[in-house]
CSV table of C-alpha atoms and ligand atoms in Angstrom, one decimal:
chain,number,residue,atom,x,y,z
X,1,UNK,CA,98.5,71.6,105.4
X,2,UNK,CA,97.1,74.2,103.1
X,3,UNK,CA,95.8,77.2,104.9
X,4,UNK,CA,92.3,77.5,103.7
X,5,UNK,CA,91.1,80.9,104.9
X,6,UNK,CA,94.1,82.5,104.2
X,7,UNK,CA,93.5,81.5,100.8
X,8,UNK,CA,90.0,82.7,101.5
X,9,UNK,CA,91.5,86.1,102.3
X,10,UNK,CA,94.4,86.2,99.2
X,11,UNK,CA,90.9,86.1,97.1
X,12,UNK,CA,89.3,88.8,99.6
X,13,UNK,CA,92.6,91.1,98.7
X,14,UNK,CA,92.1,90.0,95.0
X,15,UNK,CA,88.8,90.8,94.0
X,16,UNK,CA,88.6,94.0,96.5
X,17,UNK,CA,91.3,95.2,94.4
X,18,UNK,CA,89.6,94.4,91.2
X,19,UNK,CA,86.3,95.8,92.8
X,20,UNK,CA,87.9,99.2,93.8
X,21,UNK,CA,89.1,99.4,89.9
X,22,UNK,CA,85.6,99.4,88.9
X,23,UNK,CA,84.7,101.8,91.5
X,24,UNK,CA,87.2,104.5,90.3
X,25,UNK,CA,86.4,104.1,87.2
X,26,UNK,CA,82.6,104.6,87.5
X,27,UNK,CA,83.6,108.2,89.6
X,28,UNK,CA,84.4,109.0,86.0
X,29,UNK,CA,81.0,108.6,84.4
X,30,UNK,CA,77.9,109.5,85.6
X,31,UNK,CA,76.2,107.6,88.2
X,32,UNK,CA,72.4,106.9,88.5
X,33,UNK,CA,71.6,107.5,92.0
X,34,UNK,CA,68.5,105.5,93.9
X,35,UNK,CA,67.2,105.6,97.4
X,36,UNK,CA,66.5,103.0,99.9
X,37,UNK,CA,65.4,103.3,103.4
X,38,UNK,CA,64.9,107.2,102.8
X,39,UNK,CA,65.8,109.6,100.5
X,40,UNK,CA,69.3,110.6,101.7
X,41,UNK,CA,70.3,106.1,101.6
X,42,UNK,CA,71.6,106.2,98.4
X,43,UNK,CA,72.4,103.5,96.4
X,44,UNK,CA,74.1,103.3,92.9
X,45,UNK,CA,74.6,100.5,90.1
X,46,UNK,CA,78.1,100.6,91.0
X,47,UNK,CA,77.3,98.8,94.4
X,48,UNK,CA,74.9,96.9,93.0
X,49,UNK,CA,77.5,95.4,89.9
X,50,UNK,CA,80.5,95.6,92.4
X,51,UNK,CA,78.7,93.2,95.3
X,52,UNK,CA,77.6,91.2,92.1
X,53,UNK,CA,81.0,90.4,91.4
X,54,UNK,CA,82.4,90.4,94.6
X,55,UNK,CA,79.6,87.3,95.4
X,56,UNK,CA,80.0,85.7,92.1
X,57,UNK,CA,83.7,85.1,92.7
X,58,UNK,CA,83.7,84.4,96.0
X,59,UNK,CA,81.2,81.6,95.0
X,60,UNK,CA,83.0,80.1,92.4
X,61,UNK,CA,86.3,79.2,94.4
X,62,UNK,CA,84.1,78.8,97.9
X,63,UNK,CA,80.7,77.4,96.9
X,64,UNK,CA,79.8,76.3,100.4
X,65,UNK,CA,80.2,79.7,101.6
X,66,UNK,CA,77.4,82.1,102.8
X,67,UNK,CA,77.0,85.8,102.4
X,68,UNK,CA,75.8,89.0,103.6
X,69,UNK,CA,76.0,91.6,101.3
X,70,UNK,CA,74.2,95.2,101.6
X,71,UNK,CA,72.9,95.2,98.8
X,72,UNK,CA,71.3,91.2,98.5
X,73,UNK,CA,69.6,92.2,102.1
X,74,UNK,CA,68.3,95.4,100.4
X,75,UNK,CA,66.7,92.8,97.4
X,76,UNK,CA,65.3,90.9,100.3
X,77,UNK,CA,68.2,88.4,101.5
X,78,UNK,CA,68.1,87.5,104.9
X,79,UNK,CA,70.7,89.3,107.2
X,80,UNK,CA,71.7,86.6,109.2
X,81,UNK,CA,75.3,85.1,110.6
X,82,UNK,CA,75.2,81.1,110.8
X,83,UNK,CA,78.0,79.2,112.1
X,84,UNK,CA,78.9,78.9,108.1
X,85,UNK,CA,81.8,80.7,107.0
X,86,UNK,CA,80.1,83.5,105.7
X,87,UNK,CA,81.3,86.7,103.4
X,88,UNK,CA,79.7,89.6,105.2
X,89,UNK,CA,80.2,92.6,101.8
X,90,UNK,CA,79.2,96.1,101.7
X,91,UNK,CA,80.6,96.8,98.2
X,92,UNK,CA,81.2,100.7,98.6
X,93,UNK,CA,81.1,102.3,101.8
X,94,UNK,CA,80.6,105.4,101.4
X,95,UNK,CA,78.1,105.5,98.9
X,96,UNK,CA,77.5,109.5,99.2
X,97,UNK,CA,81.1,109.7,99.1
X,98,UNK,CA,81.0,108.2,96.0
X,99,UNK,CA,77.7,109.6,94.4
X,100,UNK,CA,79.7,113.2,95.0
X,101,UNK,CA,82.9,112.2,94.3
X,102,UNK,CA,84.4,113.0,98.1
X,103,UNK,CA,87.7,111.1,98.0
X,104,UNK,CA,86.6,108.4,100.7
X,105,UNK,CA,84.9,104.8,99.6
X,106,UNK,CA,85.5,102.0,100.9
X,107,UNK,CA,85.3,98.0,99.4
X,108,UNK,CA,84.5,96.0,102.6
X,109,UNK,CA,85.3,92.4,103.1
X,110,UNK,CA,84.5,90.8,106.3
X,111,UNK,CA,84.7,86.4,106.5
X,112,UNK,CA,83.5,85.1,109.8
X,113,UNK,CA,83.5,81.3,110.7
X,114,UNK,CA,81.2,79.8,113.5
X,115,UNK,CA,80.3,83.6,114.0
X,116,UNK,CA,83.8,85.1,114.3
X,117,UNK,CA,85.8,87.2,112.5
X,118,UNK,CA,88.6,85.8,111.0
X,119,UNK,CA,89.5,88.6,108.7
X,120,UNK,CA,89.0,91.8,107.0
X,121,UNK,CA,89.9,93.5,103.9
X,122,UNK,CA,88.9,97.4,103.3
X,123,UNK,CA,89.9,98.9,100.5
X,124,UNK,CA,90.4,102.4,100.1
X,125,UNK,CA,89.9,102.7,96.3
X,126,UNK,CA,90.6,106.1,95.8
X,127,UNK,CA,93.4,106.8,98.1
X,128,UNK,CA,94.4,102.9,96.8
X,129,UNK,CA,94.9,102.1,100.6
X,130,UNK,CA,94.6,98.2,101.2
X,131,UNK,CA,93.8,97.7,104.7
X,132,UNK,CA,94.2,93.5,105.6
X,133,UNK,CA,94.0,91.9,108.8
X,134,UNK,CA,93.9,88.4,110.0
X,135,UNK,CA,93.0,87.4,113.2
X,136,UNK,CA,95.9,86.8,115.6
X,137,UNK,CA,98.5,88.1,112.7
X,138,UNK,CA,98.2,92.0,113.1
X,139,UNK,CA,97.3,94.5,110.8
X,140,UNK,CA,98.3,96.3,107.8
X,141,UNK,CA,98.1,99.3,105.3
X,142,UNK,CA,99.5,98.0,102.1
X,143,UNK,CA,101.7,95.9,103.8
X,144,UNK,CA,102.5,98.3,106.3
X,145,UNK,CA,102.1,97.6,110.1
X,146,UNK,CA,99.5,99.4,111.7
X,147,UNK,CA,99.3,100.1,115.7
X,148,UNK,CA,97.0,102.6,117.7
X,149,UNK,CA,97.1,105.5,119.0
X,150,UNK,CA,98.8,104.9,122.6
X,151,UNK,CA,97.3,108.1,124.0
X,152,UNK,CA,94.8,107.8,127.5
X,153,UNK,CA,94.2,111.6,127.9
X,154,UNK,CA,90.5,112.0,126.7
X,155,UNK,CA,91.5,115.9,126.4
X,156,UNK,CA,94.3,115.3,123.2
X,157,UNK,CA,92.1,112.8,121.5
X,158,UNK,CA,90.6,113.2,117.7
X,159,UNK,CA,87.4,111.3,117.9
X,160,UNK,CA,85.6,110.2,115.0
X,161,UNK,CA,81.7,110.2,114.0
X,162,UNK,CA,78.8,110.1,111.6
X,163,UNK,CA,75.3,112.0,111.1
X,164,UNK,CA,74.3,108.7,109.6
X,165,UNK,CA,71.2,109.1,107.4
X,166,UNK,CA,68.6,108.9,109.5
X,167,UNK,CA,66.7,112.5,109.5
X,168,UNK,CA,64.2,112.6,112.1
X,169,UNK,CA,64.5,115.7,113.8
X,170,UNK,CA,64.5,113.8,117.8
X,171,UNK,CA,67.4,111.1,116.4
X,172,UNK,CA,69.2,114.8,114.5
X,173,UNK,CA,68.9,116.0,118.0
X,174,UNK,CA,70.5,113.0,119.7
X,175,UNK,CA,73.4,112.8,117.7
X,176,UNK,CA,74.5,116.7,118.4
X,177,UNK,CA,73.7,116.3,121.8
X,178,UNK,CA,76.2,113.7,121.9
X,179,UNK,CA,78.9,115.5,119.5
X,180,UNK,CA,78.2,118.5,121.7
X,181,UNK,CA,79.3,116.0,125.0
X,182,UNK,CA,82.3,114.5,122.9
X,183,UNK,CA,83.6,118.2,121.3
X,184,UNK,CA,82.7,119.6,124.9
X,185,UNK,CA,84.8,117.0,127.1
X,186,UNK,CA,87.1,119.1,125.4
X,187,UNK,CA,88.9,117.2,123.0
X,188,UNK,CA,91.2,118.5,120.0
X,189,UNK,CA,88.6,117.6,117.7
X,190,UNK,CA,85.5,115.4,115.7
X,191,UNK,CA,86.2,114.1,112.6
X,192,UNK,CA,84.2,111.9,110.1
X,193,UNK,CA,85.4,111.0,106.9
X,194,UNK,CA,81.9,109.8,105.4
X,195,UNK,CA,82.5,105.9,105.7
X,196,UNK,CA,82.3,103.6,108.9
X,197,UNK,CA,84.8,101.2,107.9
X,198,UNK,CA,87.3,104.3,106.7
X,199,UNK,CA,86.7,105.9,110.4
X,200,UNK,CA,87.7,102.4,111.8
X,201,UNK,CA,90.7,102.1,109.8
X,202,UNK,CA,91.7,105.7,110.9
X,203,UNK,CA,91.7,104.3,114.4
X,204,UNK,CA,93.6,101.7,113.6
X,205,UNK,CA,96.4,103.3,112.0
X,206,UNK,CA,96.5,105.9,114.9
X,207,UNK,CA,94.7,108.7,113.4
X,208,UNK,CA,92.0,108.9,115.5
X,209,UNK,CA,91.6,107.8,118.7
X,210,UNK,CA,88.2,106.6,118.7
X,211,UNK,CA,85.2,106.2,116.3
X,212,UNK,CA,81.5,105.7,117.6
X,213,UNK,CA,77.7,105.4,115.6
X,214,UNK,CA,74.4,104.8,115.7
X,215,UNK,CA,72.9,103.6,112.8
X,216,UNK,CA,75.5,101.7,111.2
X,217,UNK,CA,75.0,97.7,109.4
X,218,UNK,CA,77.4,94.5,110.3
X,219,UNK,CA,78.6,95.3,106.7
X,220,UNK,CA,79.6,98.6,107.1
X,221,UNK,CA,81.9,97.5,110.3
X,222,UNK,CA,83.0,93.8,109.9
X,223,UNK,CA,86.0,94.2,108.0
X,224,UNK,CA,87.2,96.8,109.9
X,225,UNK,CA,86.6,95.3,113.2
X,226,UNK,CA,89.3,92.7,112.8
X,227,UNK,CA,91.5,95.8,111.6
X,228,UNK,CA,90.9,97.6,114.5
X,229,UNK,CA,91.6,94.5,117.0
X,230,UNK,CA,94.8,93.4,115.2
X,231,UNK,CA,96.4,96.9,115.4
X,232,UNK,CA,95.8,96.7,119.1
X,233,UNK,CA,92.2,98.4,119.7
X,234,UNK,CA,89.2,97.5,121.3
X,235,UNK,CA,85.5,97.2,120.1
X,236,UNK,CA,82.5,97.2,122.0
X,237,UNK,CA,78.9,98.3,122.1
X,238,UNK,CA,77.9,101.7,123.2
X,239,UNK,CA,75.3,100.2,125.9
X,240,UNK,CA,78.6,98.7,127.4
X,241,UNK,CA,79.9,95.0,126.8
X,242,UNK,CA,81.3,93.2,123.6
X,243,UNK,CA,80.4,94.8,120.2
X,244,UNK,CA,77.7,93.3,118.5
X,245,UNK,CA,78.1,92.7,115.1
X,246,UNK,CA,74.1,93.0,114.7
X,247,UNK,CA,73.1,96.0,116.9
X,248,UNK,CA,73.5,98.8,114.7
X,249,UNK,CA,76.3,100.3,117.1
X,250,UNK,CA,79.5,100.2,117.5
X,251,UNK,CA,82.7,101.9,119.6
X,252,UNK,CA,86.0,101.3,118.2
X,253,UNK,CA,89.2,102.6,120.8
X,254,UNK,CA,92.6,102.5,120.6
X,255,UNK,CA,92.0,101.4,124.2
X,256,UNK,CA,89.8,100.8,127.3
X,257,UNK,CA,90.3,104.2,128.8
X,258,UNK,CA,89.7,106.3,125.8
X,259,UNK,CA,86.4,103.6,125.0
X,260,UNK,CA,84.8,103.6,128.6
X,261,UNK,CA,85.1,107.4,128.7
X,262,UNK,CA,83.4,107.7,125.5
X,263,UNK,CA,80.5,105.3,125.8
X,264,UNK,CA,80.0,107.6,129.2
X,265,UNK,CA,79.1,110.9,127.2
X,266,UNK,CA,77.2,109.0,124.4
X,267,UNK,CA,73.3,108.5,124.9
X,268,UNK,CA,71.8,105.4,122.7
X,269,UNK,CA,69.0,105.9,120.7
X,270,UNK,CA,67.1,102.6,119.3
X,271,UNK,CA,67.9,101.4,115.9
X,272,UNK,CA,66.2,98.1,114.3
X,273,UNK,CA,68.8,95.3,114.7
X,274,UNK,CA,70.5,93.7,111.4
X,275,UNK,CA,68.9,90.3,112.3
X,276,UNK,CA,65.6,91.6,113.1
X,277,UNK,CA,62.9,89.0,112.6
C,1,LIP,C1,77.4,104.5,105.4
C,1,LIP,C2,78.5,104.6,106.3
C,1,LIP,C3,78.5,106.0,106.9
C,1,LIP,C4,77.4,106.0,107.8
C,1,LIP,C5,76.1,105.6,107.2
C,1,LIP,C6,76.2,104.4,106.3
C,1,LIP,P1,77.1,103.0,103.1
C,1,LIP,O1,77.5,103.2,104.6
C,1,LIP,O2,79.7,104.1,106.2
C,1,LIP,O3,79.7,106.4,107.5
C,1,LIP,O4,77.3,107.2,108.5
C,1,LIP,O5,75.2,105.3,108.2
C,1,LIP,O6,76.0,103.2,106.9
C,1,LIP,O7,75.6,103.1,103.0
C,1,LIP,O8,77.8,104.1,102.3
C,1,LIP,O9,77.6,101.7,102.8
């Protein structure tokens, strides 16, 4: 019997790859940069043409399929997860990365069916870094196995964040005061490399032990949760419980231990869910 999604996700691998392509290529030239939510959400025609093709692709060898893409919500396309298989995109993670030329962006591919992931492709265009992972089949770096960090001692852990974009001064405040708890615990060190789904894969391959955000879209994290699960970590959301692909938060562990104790020192500040009405 033919294996339909992983056909869905040999076309995922595909057109990521063709997608990152364009992506280095455009680092080349010079990009027109626009704003979204504020002036510090950037957006370029690079994501714009890249979630273009990504969609039209997809469509053409899947055209029952739904979609999520960052940049079709940001034209006004409902953000919403039906029990359709559904594409969930962000076409460059990292999109300051990119608009600067800081060697980290991400093409995301997430598929979920009935509401679960099934897989997720990120590729790291510029390192050329295919992350794939299926659910219940483990997960790789070009082709590589990838496993988590096995340490439990919160005092010889790398953890990994973001400032996000959001710059009002009482949410600014919040997110120091919780690097200050994290850096303070002590650990050996905070790290962010500028995209979510880039952080998740470090935590995944072992790098990191943890990654945690407020602020963050099911885009920038769907991919890369099924990454994260298939090398052996676990996902959940910083108010405690399963993650929630909609929240806007997320905690990503190479295990319970490491996750509890850093959703104790994180303090959750509201952010407008995905799927908001
Ligand atoms: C960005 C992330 C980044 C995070 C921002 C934003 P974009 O995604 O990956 O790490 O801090 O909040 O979501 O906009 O480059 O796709």
């Amino acid at each position: 019997m033919t294996d339909l999604w992983q056909e869905a996700m040999d076309h995922a691998v595909n057109v990521a790859r063709k997608a990152g392509e364009i992506v280095r290529e455009a680092l080349q030239n010079e990009r027109k940069v626009m704003c979204k939510s504020t002036s510090v959400d950037l957006v370029t025609q690079t994501d714009q043409k890249v979630e273009q093709l990504i969609i039209a692709s997809v469509r053409e060898k899947f055209p029952s399929h739904s979609f999520i893409g960052e940049e079709s919500v940001a034209d006004g396309q409902p953000c919403v997860l039906s029990e359709n298989p559904t594409w969930i995109i962000d076409p460059v993670d990292g999109t300051t990365n990119f608009v600067h030329g800081y060697p980290f962006v991400a093409v995301c591919i997430g598929f979920a069916v009935e509401k679960t992931l099934e897989f997720g492709v990120v590729y790291s265009c510029i390192e050329d870094k295919m992350y794939t992972a299926r659910r219940g089949k483990g997960a790789f770096c070009n082709g590589e196995p990838l496993q988590v960090s096995q340490q439990k001692d919160i005092n010889q852990c790398i953890i990994a964040t973001e400032f996000g974009s959001n710059r009002d001064p009482a949410v600014v405040d919040k997110i120091f005061s919780n690097m200050r708890n994290i850096l303070c615990l002590p650990v050996h060190g905070v790290r962010g490399v500028g995209s979510a789904a880039l952080n998740m894969c470090l935590v995944a391959a072992g790098s990191v032990e943890a990654y945690y955000e407020i602020g963050i879209h099911c885009w920038d994290i769907a991919a890369a949760a099924v990454i994260v699960e298939e090398a052996g970590g676990v996902l959940r959301d910083l108010e405690g419980g399963p993650m929630d692909l909609m929240s806007r938060r997320i905690l990503a562990a190479n295990n319970q231990t490491i996750g509890e104790r850093v959703i104790t020192e994180v303090e959750v500040f509201p952010a407008e869910r995905d799927d908001a009405p």
